[in-house]
Tab-separated table of C-alpha atoms in Angstrom:
chain	number	residue	atom	x	y	z
A	1027	MET	CA	16.781	14.962	44.691
A	1028	GLY	CA	16.981	17.054	47.947
A	1029	PHE	CA	19.256	19.601	45.874
A	1030	LEU	CA	16.603	19.891	43.074
A	1031	THR	CA	13.829	20.271	45.279
A	1032	ARG	CA	15.707	22.909	47.312
A	1033	HIS	CA	16.571	25.165	44.303
A	1034	SER	CA	13.710	24.095	42.060
A	1035	LEU	CA	12.501	27.548	41.880
A	1036	GLU	CA	15.908	28.713	40.394
A	1037	LEU	CA	16.453	26.106	38.269
A	1038	GLN	CA	13.207	26.579	36.633
A	1039	PHE	CA	13.669	29.991	36.055
A	1040	TRP	CA	17.208	29.540	34.494
A	1041	GLY	CA	16.000	26.485	32.607
A	1042	TYR	CA	12.859	27.473	31.130
A	1043	GLU	CA	13.522	31.321	30.726
A	1044	THR	CA	17.037	30.909	29.224
A	1045	GLY	CA	15.562	28.312	26.940
A	1046	ASN	CA	13.048	30.514	25.884
A	1047	VAL	CA	15.665	33.123	24.918
A	1048	VAL	CA	17.667	30.482	22.999
A	1049	ALA	CA	14.564	29.332	21.099
A	1050	ALA	CA	14.051	32.803	20.035
A	1051	VAL	CA	17.637	32.832	18.875
A	1052	ALA	CA	16.674	29.578	16.684
A	1053	GLY	CA	13.968	31.400	15.165
A	1054	ALA	CA	16.293	34.376	14.409
A	1055	GLY	CA	18.426	32.002	12.494
A	1056	GLY	CA	20.887	30.867	14.947
A	1057	PHE	CA	23.691	33.044	16.908
A	1058	SER	CA	25.683	34.439	13.974
A	1059	HIS	CA	22.772	35.420	12.030
A	1060	LEU	CA	21.213	37.067	14.884
A	1061	ALA	CA	24.649	38.915	15.543
A	1062	HIS	CA	24.585	40.095	11.755
A	1063	SER	CA	21.175	41.384	12.038
A	1064	LEU	CA	22.020	43.264	14.966
A	1065	GLN	CA	25.104	44.694	13.304
A	1066	GLN	CA	23.219	45.599	9.951
A	1067	ALA	CA	20.397	47.368	12.058
A	1068	PHE	CA	23.046	49.300	13.884
A	1069	ALA	CA	25.814	50.154	11.182
A	1070	ALA	CA	23.966	53.237	10.071
A	1071	GLY	CA	24.586	54.974	13.262
A	1072	THR	CA	21.239	57.055	13.469
A	1073	GLY	CA	21.223	57.057	17.176
A	1074	PRO	CA	19.400	54.855	19.603
A	1075	LEU	CA	15.928	55.637	18.226
A	1076	GLY	CA	17.199	55.432	14.550
A	1077	ASP	CA	18.992	51.971	15.035
A	1078	LEU	CA	15.760	50.685	16.966
A	1079	GLN	CA	13.431	52.002	14.215
A	1080	SER	CA	15.627	50.062	11.735
A	1081	LEU	CA	15.883	46.930	13.776
A	1082	VAL	CA	12.049	46.728	14.185
A	1083	LEU	CA	11.376	47.542	10.602
A	1084	LEU	CA	14.035	45.702	8.653
A	1085	PHE	CA	14.920	42.602	10.985
A	1086	PRO	CA	11.808	41.977	13.091
A	1087	GLU	CA	12.727	38.647	14.080
A	1088	ALA	CA	15.901	40.037	15.686
A	1089	ALA	CA	13.931	42.648	17.403
A	1090	ALA	CA	11.468	40.098	18.931
A	1091	THR	CA	14.280	38.049	20.352
A	1092	LEU	CA	15.719	41.058	21.800
A	1093	GLY	CA	12.364	41.630	23.410
A	1094	VAL	CA	12.307	38.247	24.836
A	1095	VAL	CA	15.746	38.835	26.486
A	1096	ALA	CA	14.644	42.096	27.811
A	1097	LEU	CA	11.447	40.429	29.297
A	1098	VAL	CA	13.457	37.776	30.970
A	1099	VAL	CA	15.472	40.252	32.513
A	1100	PHE	CA	12.705	42.708	33.481
A	1101	ALA	CA	10.533	40.040	34.912
A	1102	PHE	CA	13.232	38.528	37.248
A	1103	PRO	CA	16.509	40.285	38.032
A	1104	VAL	CA	14.609	43.704	37.834
A	1105	ALA	CA	11.993	42.426	39.926
A	1106	ALA	CA	14.551	40.804	42.435
A	1107	LEU	CA	16.191	44.360	42.570
A	1108	ALA	CA	13.081	46.298	43.267
A	1109	ARG	CA	12.004	43.812	46.028
A	1110	TRP	CA	15.726	44.491	47.439
A	1111	LEU	CA	15.183	48.232	47.106
A	1112	GLY	CA	11.354	48.741	47.757
A	1113	GLY	CA	10.028	45.352	49.296
A	1114	ALA	CA	7.422	42.984	48.005
A	1115	HIS	CA	4.950	45.706	46.791
A	1116	CYS	CA	7.685	47.177	44.372
A	1117	ALA	CA	8.408	43.539	43.157
A	1118	GLU	CA	4.740	42.836	42.353
A	1119	LEU	CA	4.573	46.143	40.429
A	1120	VAL	CA	7.453	44.979	38.172
A	1121	HIS	CA	5.666	41.607	37.791
A	1122	ALA	CA	2.454	43.178	36.973
A	1123	ALA	CA	4.150	45.791	34.208
A	1124	ALA	CA	5.746	42.806	32.585
A	1125	VAL	CA	2.420	40.970	31.521
A	1126	PRO	CA	1.173	43.860	29.233
A	1127	LEU	CA	4.674	44.118	27.697
A	1128	ALA	CA	4.623	40.454	27.212
A	1129	PHE	CA	1.520	40.457	25.477
A	1130	ALA	CA	2.696	43.451	23.363
A	1131	LEU	CA	5.475	41.261	22.299
A	1132	LEU	CA	3.645	38.326	21.366
A	1133	ILE	CA	1.309	40.409	19.216
A	1134	PHE	CA	4.088	41.984	17.675
A	1135	ALA	CA	5.820	38.473	16.867
A	1136	VAL	CA	2.522	37.182	15.213
A	1137	THR	CA	1.853	40.552	13.530
A	1138	VAL	CA	5.245	40.444	11.572
A	1139	THR	CA	5.142	36.849	10.993
A	1140	ALA	CA	8.108	35.876	12.748
A	1141	SER	CA	9.422	32.214	12.923
A	1142	PRO	CA	7.118	29.795	15.121
A	1143	PHE	CA	10.083	29.342	17.222
A	1144	THR	CA	10.074	33.007	18.249
A	1145	VAL	CA	6.362	32.996	18.425
A	1146	ALA	CA	6.521	29.944	20.682
A	1147	ALA	CA	9.175	31.619	22.875
A	1148	CYS	CA	7.140	34.876	23.340
A	1149	ALA	CA	4.081	32.676	24.169
A	1150	PHE	CA	5.786	30.886	26.586
A	1151	VAL	CA	7.340	34.264	28.209
A	1152	ALA	CA	3.751	35.386	28.417
A	1153	GLY	CA	2.685	32.515	30.332
A	1154	SER	CA	5.597	32.832	32.642
A	1155	CYS	CA	4.624	36.252	33.423
A	1156	LEU	CA	1.050	35.472	34.093
A	1157	LEU	CA	1.916	32.320	36.299
A	1158	ARG	CA	4.196	34.657	38.774
A	1159	GLY	CA	1.108	35.967	39.768
A	1160	ALA	CA	-0.879	32.761	40.340
A	1161	GLY	CA	-0.365	32.493	44.156
A	1162	GLY	CA	-2.533	35.516	44.773
A	1163	PHE	CA	-4.583	35.267	41.729
A	1164	PRO	CA	-5.586	31.518	40.664
A	1165	ILE	CA	-7.273	32.710	37.921
A	1166	LEU	CA	-3.896	33.203	36.353
A	1167	LEU	CA	-3.418	29.738	36.288
A	1168	LYS	CA	-5.870	29.405	33.498
A	1169	LEU	CA	-4.614	32.269	31.319
A	1170	GLY	CA	-1.072	30.994	31.782
A	1171	GLY	CA	-2.289	27.791	30.791
A	1172	LEU	CA	-3.709	29.117	27.938
A	1173	CYS	CA	-0.211	30.980	26.938
A	1174	LEU	CA	1.544	27.753	27.524
A	1175	ALA	CA	-0.740	25.883	25.294
A	1176	LEU	CA	-0.247	28.475	22.597
A	1177	GLY	CA	3.381	28.192	22.886
A	1178	GLY	CA	3.103	24.409	22.371
A	1179	VAL	CA	1.028	24.916	19.097
A	1180	GLY	CA	3.644	27.424	18.263
A	1181	LEU	CA	6.367	24.728	18.580
A	1182	SER	CA	4.527	22.370	16.778
A	1183	ALA	CA	4.109	24.656	13.784
A	1184	ALA	CA	7.821	25.387	14.010
A	1185	ALA	CA	8.273	21.694	12.806
A	1186	LEU	CA	6.845	22.699	9.371
A	1187	THR	CA	9.716	25.112	8.781
A	1188	VAL	CA	12.361	22.482	9.431
A	1189	PRO	CA	13.876	20.913	6.343
A	1190	MET	CA	13.374	17.254	5.771
A	1191	GLY	CA	16.122	16.502	3.345
A	1192	ASN	CA	17.619	13.742	5.352
A	1193	LEU	CA	16.810	11.512	8.417
A	1194	ALA	CA	18.325	13.807	10.952
A	1195	GLU	CA	16.155	16.738	9.665
A	1196	THR	CA	12.948	14.313	9.386
A	1197	GLY	CA	13.370	13.216	12.929
A	1198	LEU	CA	13.858	16.768	14.085
A	1199	ALA	CA	10.670	17.978	12.558
A	1200	VAL	CA	8.645	14.954	13.894
A	1201	SER	CA	10.088	14.941	17.366
A	1202	THR	CA	9.612	18.746	17.578
A	1203	PHE	CA	5.945	18.461	16.311
A	1204	LEU	CA	5.614	15.972	19.183
A	1205	ALA	CA	7.281	18.012	21.827
A	1206	GLY	CA	4.801	20.840	20.915
A	1207	THR	CA	1.920	18.773	21.081
A	1208	TYR	CA	2.738	17.362	24.599
A	1209	VAL	CA	3.743	20.833	25.837
A	1210	ALA	CA	0.416	22.225	24.649
A	1211	GLY	CA	-1.333	19.600	26.502
A	1212	ALA	CA	0.867	20.258	29.756
A	1213	GLY	CA	-0.345	24.024	29.108
A	1214	LEU	CA	-3.815	22.946	29.408
A	1215	LEU	CA	-3.419	20.725	32.367
A	1216	THR	CA	-1.773	23.893	34.182
A	1217	TYR	CA	-5.534	25.423	33.205
A	1218	ARG	CA	-7.186	22.346	34.763
A	1219	GLY	CA	-5.104	22.844	37.644
A	1220	GLY	CA	-6.241	26.458	37.947
A	1221	LEU	CA	-9.901	24.748	38.047
A	1222	PHE	CA	-8.939	22.571	40.803
A	1223	VAL	CA	-7.448	25.323	43.172
A	1224	ILE	CA	-10.574	27.446	42.380
A	1225	ALA	CA	-13.030	24.612	43.096
A	1226	LYS	CA	-11.171	24.029	46.516
A	1227	GLY	CA	-11.983	27.440	47.494
A	1228	ALA	CA	-9.043	29.689	46.901
A	1229	ARG	CA	-8.540	32.768	48.786
A	1230	MET	CA	-8.113	36.177	47.325
A	1231	PRO	CA	-5.899	38.900	48.758
A	1232	ALA	CA	-7.609	41.128	51.234
A	1233	GLY	CA	-9.141	44.294	49.972
A	1234	ALA	CA	-11.332	45.290	47.071
A	1235	THR	CA	-9.327	46.594	44.137
A	1236	PRO	CA	-10.002	46.877	40.479
A	1237	ILE	CA	-7.264	44.284	39.576
A	1238	ALA	CA	-8.965	42.103	42.413
A	1239	SER	CA	-12.365	42.362	40.786
A	1240	LEU	CA	-11.262	41.754	37.579
A	1241	LEU	CA	-9.339	38.459	38.590
A	1242	HIS	CA	-11.583	37.432	41.009
A	1243	PRO	CA	-11.694	33.313	40.794
A	1244	THR	CA	-15.301	33.119	40.364
A	1245	ASP	CA	-16.899	36.458	39.898
A	1246	GLY	CA	-14.342	38.350	37.840
A	1247	VAL	CA	-14.454	39.210	34.244
A	1248	PHE	CA	-12.103	36.654	33.030
A	1249	ALA	CA	-13.787	34.153	35.521
A	1250	ARG	CA	-17.217	34.847	33.993
A	1251	ILE	CA	-15.874	34.728	30.432
A	1252	LEU	CA	-13.857	31.443	31.009
A	1253	ALA	CA	-16.926	29.867	32.558
A	1254	ARG	CA	-18.847	30.308	29.551
A	1255	GLY	CA	-17.271	27.523	27.471
A	1256	PRO	CA	-13.378	27.172	27.898
A	1257	ASP	CA	-13.604	25.629	31.171
A	1258	ALA	CA	-15.605	22.468	30.137
A	1259	VAL	CA	-13.863	22.369	26.781
A	1260	VAL	CA	-10.579	22.092	28.411
A	1261	GLU	CA	-11.573	19.775	31.149
A	1262	ARG	CA	-12.925	17.365	28.386
A	1263	ILE	CA	-9.586	17.632	26.189
A	1264	CYS	CA	-7.714	16.917	29.389
A	1265	THR	CA	-9.544	13.985	30.524
A	1266	GLY	CA	-10.228	12.686	27.160
A	1267	VAL	CA	-7.087	13.304	25.438
A	1268	VAL	CA	-4.172	14.898	27.168
A	1269	LEU	CA	-4.056	12.172	30.030
A	1270	PRO	CA	-4.455	9.196	27.961
A	1271	SER	CA	-1.927	10.363	25.688
A	1272	ILE	CA	0.773	10.498	28.323
A	1273	PHE	CA	0.463	6.528	28.315
A	1274	TRP	CA	3.892	5.904	29.763
A	1275	ALA	CA	3.010	7.661	33.290
A	1276	SER	CA	1.306	5.483	35.813
A	1277	ASP	CA	-2.275	6.119	37.159
A	1278	GLU	CA	-0.743	7.093	40.379
A	1279	THR	CA	1.492	9.747	38.834
A	1280	LYS	CA	-1.700	11.290	37.124
A	1281	ALA	CA	-3.911	11.151	40.079
A	1282	SER	CA	-1.312	12.542	42.701
A	1283	GLY	CA	1.807	13.565	41.236
A	1284	PRO	CA	1.064	16.660	38.946
A	1285	PHE	CA	4.587	17.964	38.984
A	1286	HIS	CA	6.161	14.791	38.143
A	1287	LEU	CA	3.639	14.229	35.498
A	1288	SER	CA	4.660	17.431	34.044
A	1289	MET	CA	8.066	16.223	33.866
A	1290	VAL	CA	7.391	12.786	32.144
A	1291	ALA	CA	5.073	13.857	29.616
A	1292	ARG	CA	7.536	16.325	28.176
A	1293	LEU	CA	11.132	15.080	29.066
A	1294	PRO	CA	11.266	12.152	26.530
A	1295	TRP	CA	10.535	14.361	23.633
A	1296	ARG	CA	13.056	16.994	24.917
A	1297	VAL	CA	15.823	14.579	24.807
A	1298	ILE	CA	14.645	12.965	21.499
A	1299	ALA	CA	14.398	16.569	19.898
A	1300	THR	CA	17.880	17.275	21.317
A	1301	GLY	CA	19.378	14.507	19.616
A	1302	PHE	CA	17.990	14.885	16.223
A	1303	ALA	CA	18.679	18.761	16.638
A	1304	LEU	CA	22.235	17.893	17.156
A	1305	ALA	CA	22.571	15.532	14.404
A	1306	SER	CA	21.129	17.838	11.975
A	1307	GLY	CA	24.407	19.724	12.078
A	1308	THR	CA	22.954	23.337	11.247
A	1309	GLU	CA	23.308	26.287	13.176
A	1310	ILE	CA	19.608	26.448	14.153
A	1311	GLY	CA	19.458	22.918	14.963
A	1312	LEU	CA	22.327	23.453	17.413
A	1313	ALA	CA	20.555	26.384	18.901
A	1314	PHE	CA	17.345	24.557	19.217
A	1315	ALA	CA	19.287	21.485	20.766
A	1316	LEU	CA	20.529	23.924	23.401
A	1317	ALA	CA	16.849	25.479	24.122
A	1318	ASN	CA	15.845	21.821	24.492
A	1319	MET	CA	18.483	20.964	26.995
A	1320	LEU	CA	17.624	24.061	29.076
A	1321	TRP	CA	14.117	23.209	28.943
A	1322	ALA	CA	14.825	19.346	30.109
A	1323	LEU	CA	16.504	21.055	33.308
A	1324	GLY	CA	13.223	22.937	33.880
A	1325	ASP	CA	11.216	19.660	33.552
A	1326	VAL	CA	13.464	17.876	35.965
A	1327	ALA	CA	13.227	20.785	38.692
A	1328	ILE	CA	9.547	20.676	38.378
A	1329	GLY	CA	9.585	16.783	38.826
A	1330	ALA	CA	11.736	17.091	41.954
A	1331	LEU	CA	8.695	18.774	43.685
A	1332	ASP	CA	6.923	15.350	43.612
A	1333	ALA	CA	9.819	13.902	45.690
A	1334	PRO	CA	8.534	11.852	48.700
A	1335	ALA	CA	9.019	14.899	50.949
A	1336	ARG	CA	6.041	16.829	48.936
A	1337	VAL	CA	7.255	20.144	49.485
A	1338	ALA	CA	4.737	22.574	49.199
A	1339	VAL	CA	4.930	25.155	46.577
A	1340	ALA	CA	2.643	28.283	45.466
A	1341	PRO	CA	1.087	27.661	42.270
A	1342	ALA	CA	3.281	30.257	40.765
A	1343	ALA	CA	6.161	28.276	40.890
A	1344	SER	CA	7.291	27.568	37.321
A	1345	GLU	CA	7.097	28.509	33.962
A	1346	GLY	CA	5.163	25.858	32.533
A	1347	GLY	CA	3.565	22.777	33.916
A	1348	ASP	CA	2.554	23.711	37.194
A	1349	GLU	CA	-0.498	21.593	37.087
A	1350	LEU	CA	-1.865	21.883	40.427
């Protein structure tokens, strides 16, 4: 457990973000189907811009998948390089730039009616980009939580696209639906964590900047919008539906172990969905099984943060489920 706690941030990144990439690949039809789409798009050899246009127009699913890969690379390795070259301020600029790019990708995926697997992956990446800034701007816990909840809804919707010709495929559809439902609930708990952090008097970075005024936890534009309805609605859903539905978690975990609760809420469904996905024997099933295994790694890394040592971690610690 000590190793998991010390390396939780790295394991969460590689688990969740790589899982998002593989889920997008599943949405594109699997690895070989994605490779075939890319080969077809670039076969004309019309140059970078022409090939990109062909990819977007003829194979939007593959384009969205590549967008997820690009965002994952941009939001972490590129940010790390920017930090090494120019300091923390440069890394923050990269993280800030990733947010509109993530939302543009999400809008593109929805507009071209991409697979729900791909839409879910795009929503998870958007949530991840927002949560990276939650240490300085706690309102982003709310906005990131909404994106994670949207990703969970997308995952549940993806269950409707799974053929149910045999027991394994039926089990995969049901477990995917339940996994998406609980992931959506965990996203709402992340939102609720933002409510708690702000209620405790979360501090803002010094200086009156346009971003600070926009993201102020109580007086900012987003705070005023969310306070008019979503805050109360999410609180009621969490206390009345989400927490009771995690019936296998103890009351102590629900009260004082938010990271462990995030793990136990989702990990059983990751395991079940992985088993049925492997049993389906399809290329999409194999890709989705790998995505679930990677997501499970992220879940376990989150749960380790509620070890007896109680390591203090900033709210932006993880991709999905840091319900502080």
